[in-house]
XYZ file of N, CA and C in Angstrom:
219
model
N -10.242 4.788 6.830
C -9.048 4.250 6.387
C -9.361 3.515 4.856
N -10.781 3.446 4.726
C -11.090 2.937 3.512
C -10.749 3.625 1.939
N -10.931 4.990 2.346
C -10.495 5.922 1.255
C -8.954 5.905 1.001
N -8.129 5.802 2.220
C -6.918 5.726 2.052
C -6.282 4.454 1.423
N -6.881 3.440 1.748
C -6.482 2.026 1.211
C -6.931 2.110 -0.294
N -8.037 2.533 -0.703
C -8.415 2.578 -2.277
C -7.213 3.308 -2.896
N -6.888 4.671 -2.426
C -6.014 5.380 -3.148
C -4.760 4.751 -3.314
N -4.405 4.113 -2.163
C -2.998 3.589 -2.136
C -2.795 2.320 -3.075
N -3.951 1.619 -3.363
C -4.220 0.465 -4.104
C -3.771 0.897 -5.814
N -3.857 2.178 -5.916
C -3.735 2.912 -7.379
C -2.192 3.131 -7.684
N -1.337 2.918 -6.456
C -0.030 3.520 -6.629
C 0.876 2.456 -7.363
N 1.551 2.426 -8.185
C 2.101 1.512 -9.021
C 3.017 0.634 -7.907
N 3.847 1.260 -7.071
C 4.724 0.611 -6.356
C 3.900 -0.228 -5.299
N 2.769 -0.346 -5.094
C 2.112 -0.895 -4.254
C 1.378 -2.277 -4.845
N 1.904 -3.587 -4.075
C 0.979 -4.637 -4.676
C 0.008 -4.856 -4.163
N -0.198 -4.531 -2.594
C -1.325 -4.574 -1.906
C -1.407 -3.712 -0.833
N -2.748 -3.314 -0.667
C -2.984 -2.285 0.627
C -4.374 -2.973 1.246
N -4.253 -2.942 2.532
C -5.500 -3.438 3.372
C -5.230 -3.221 4.526
N -6.514 -3.164 5.215
C -6.591 -2.796 6.746
C -6.656 -4.091 7.584
N -6.021 -3.850 8.840
C -5.913 -5.030 9.689
C -5.676 -4.473 11.071
N -6.577 -4.831 11.988
C -6.491 -4.221 13.056
C -6.392 -2.858 13.538
N -7.031 -1.847 12.839
C -6.675 -0.401 13.015
C -5.812 0.129 12.154
N -4.901 -0.733 11.394
C -3.673 -0.268 10.761
C -3.820 -0.523 9.105
N -3.035 0.346 8.542
C -2.947 0.118 7.125
C -1.632 -0.813 6.912
N -1.793 -2.035 5.966
C -0.813 -2.742 5.814
C -0.426 -2.577 4.211
N 0.910 -2.298 3.981
C 0.891 -2.273 2.476
C 2.162 -3.506 2.136
N 1.922 -3.971 1.112
C 2.891 -4.957 0.665
C 3.527 -4.301 -0.584
N 4.719 -4.035 -0.595
C 5.515 -3.564 -1.693
C 6.765 -4.297 -1.890
N 7.351 -4.272 -3.255
C 8.626 -5.194 -3.584
C 9.836 -4.383 -2.732
N 10.075 -3.128 -2.990
C 11.350 -2.375 -2.474
C 10.881 -1.371 -1.498
N 10.667 -1.596 -0.343
C 10.203 -0.411 0.846
C 10.965 0.960 0.612
N 12.462 0.683 0.643
C 13.146 1.974 0.445
C 12.667 2.679 -0.754
N 12.640 2.054 -1.619
C 12.341 2.991 -3.275
C 10.714 3.485 -2.852
N 9.915 2.439 -2.393
C 8.517 2.973 -2.652
C 7.980 4.049 -1.404
N 8.904 3.848 -0.256
C 8.512 4.700 0.899
C 8.103 6.021 0.549
N 9.209 7.098 -0.157
C 8.732 8.664 -0.364
C 7.663 8.770 -0.947
N 7.430 8.023 -1.930
C 6.034 8.132 -2.771
C 4.974 7.998 -1.831
N 4.726 6.746 -1.008
C 3.713 6.668 -0.245
C 3.562 7.620 0.949
N 4.612 8.109 1.424
C 4.354 9.106 2.626
C 3.888 10.191 1.841
N 4.304 10.600 0.726
C 3.841 11.913 -0.117
C 2.463 11.840 -0.454
N 2.060 10.759 -0.851
C 0.766 10.337 -1.267
C -0.240 10.560 -0.089
N 0.222 9.873 1.124
C -0.949 9.949 2.202
C -0.873 11.310 2.818
N 0.374 12.117 2.697
C 0.393 13.335 3.074
C -0.612 14.315 2.653
N -0.543 14.380 1.142
C -1.351 15.019 0.363
C -2.833 14.480 0.669
N -3.097 13.300 0.966
C -4.543 12.892 1.060
C -5.111 13.226 2.604
N -4.379 13.832 3.424
C -4.513 14.431 4.613
C -4.608 13.041 5.693
N -3.825 12.187 5.384
C -3.643 11.330 6.349
C -2.392 11.618 7.146
N -2.487 11.357 8.781
C -1.500 11.646 9.681
C -0.828 10.283 9.841
N 0.458 10.267 9.712
C 1.230 8.886 10.003
C 1.546 8.751 11.436
N 1.052 7.987 12.261
C 1.334 8.099 13.659
C 2.527 6.896 13.996
N 2.898 6.089 13.083
C 3.863 5.152 13.243
C 4.099 4.438 11.887
N 5.211 4.113 11.490
C 5.727 3.333 10.434
C 6.621 2.118 10.683
N 6.154 0.811 10.265
C 7.120 -0.247 10.600
C 7.368 -0.926 9.229
N 8.743 -1.258 8.958
C 9.068 -1.948 7.687
C 9.223 -3.324 8.255
N 8.845 -4.459 7.815
C 8.955 -5.864 8.110
C 9.190 -6.592 6.875
N 10.374 -7.467 7.077
C 10.552 -8.401 5.928
C 9.421 -9.389 6.147
N 8.843 -10.220 4.916
C 7.974 -11.264 5.355
C 8.597 -12.518 5.880
N 7.762 -13.080 6.777
C 8.120 -14.275 7.125
C 7.498 -15.776 6.402
N 7.930 -16.824 6.958
C 7.483 -17.891 6.074
C 5.825 -17.971 6.118
N 5.436 -17.833 7.410
C 3.792 -17.820 7.464
C 3.125 -16.766 6.694
N 3.732 -15.569 6.675
C 3.062 -14.476 5.640
C 3.397 -14.746 4.369
N 4.393 -15.371 3.892
C 4.169 -15.784 2.462
C 3.229 -16.746 2.232
N 3.238 -17.784 3.056
C 2.186 -18.851 2.704
C 1.203 -18.412 2.794
N 0.750 -17.528 3.721
C -0.847 -16.671 3.718
C -1.096 -15.853 2.410
N -0.066 -15.195 1.888
C -0.350 -14.485 0.541
C -0.445 -15.635 -0.556
N 0.245 -16.675 -0.542
C 0.183 -17.421 -1.714
C -1.148 -18.316 -1.560
N -1.517 -18.664 -0.652
C -2.869 -19.769 -0.298
C -3.952 -19.194 0.047
N -3.892 -17.986 0.827
C -5.129 -17.410 1.218
C -5.396 -18.031 2.670
N -4.667 -18.896 3.086
C -4.852 -19.843 4.513
C -3.721 -19.432 5.433
N -4.066 -19.556 6.658
C -2.836 -19.637 7.657
C -2.180 -20.746 7.736
N -1.020 -20.945 8.373
C -0.301 -22.445 8.288
C -1.065 -23.305 9.193
N -1.868 -22.866 10.336
C -2.798 -23.565 10.953
C -4.148 -24.088 10.760
N -4.482 -23.671 9.422
C -5.632 -23.987 9.016
C -6.053 -25.290 8.317
């Protein structure tokens, strides 16, 4: 996953890519616009996508992103 994450962080549409619990998490501004390029990039890199989920950020995710701490810390 590390090589995929490093290459994904180079794509202009991706604000942040990181690994979490065996998954690759991507933070993008506009998922519908970024998704075709992301899928194309991963396919060319030899990554097999087993599942894809788009989530809107919740308050806790925004807080964590801004402060680096969970709400409970």
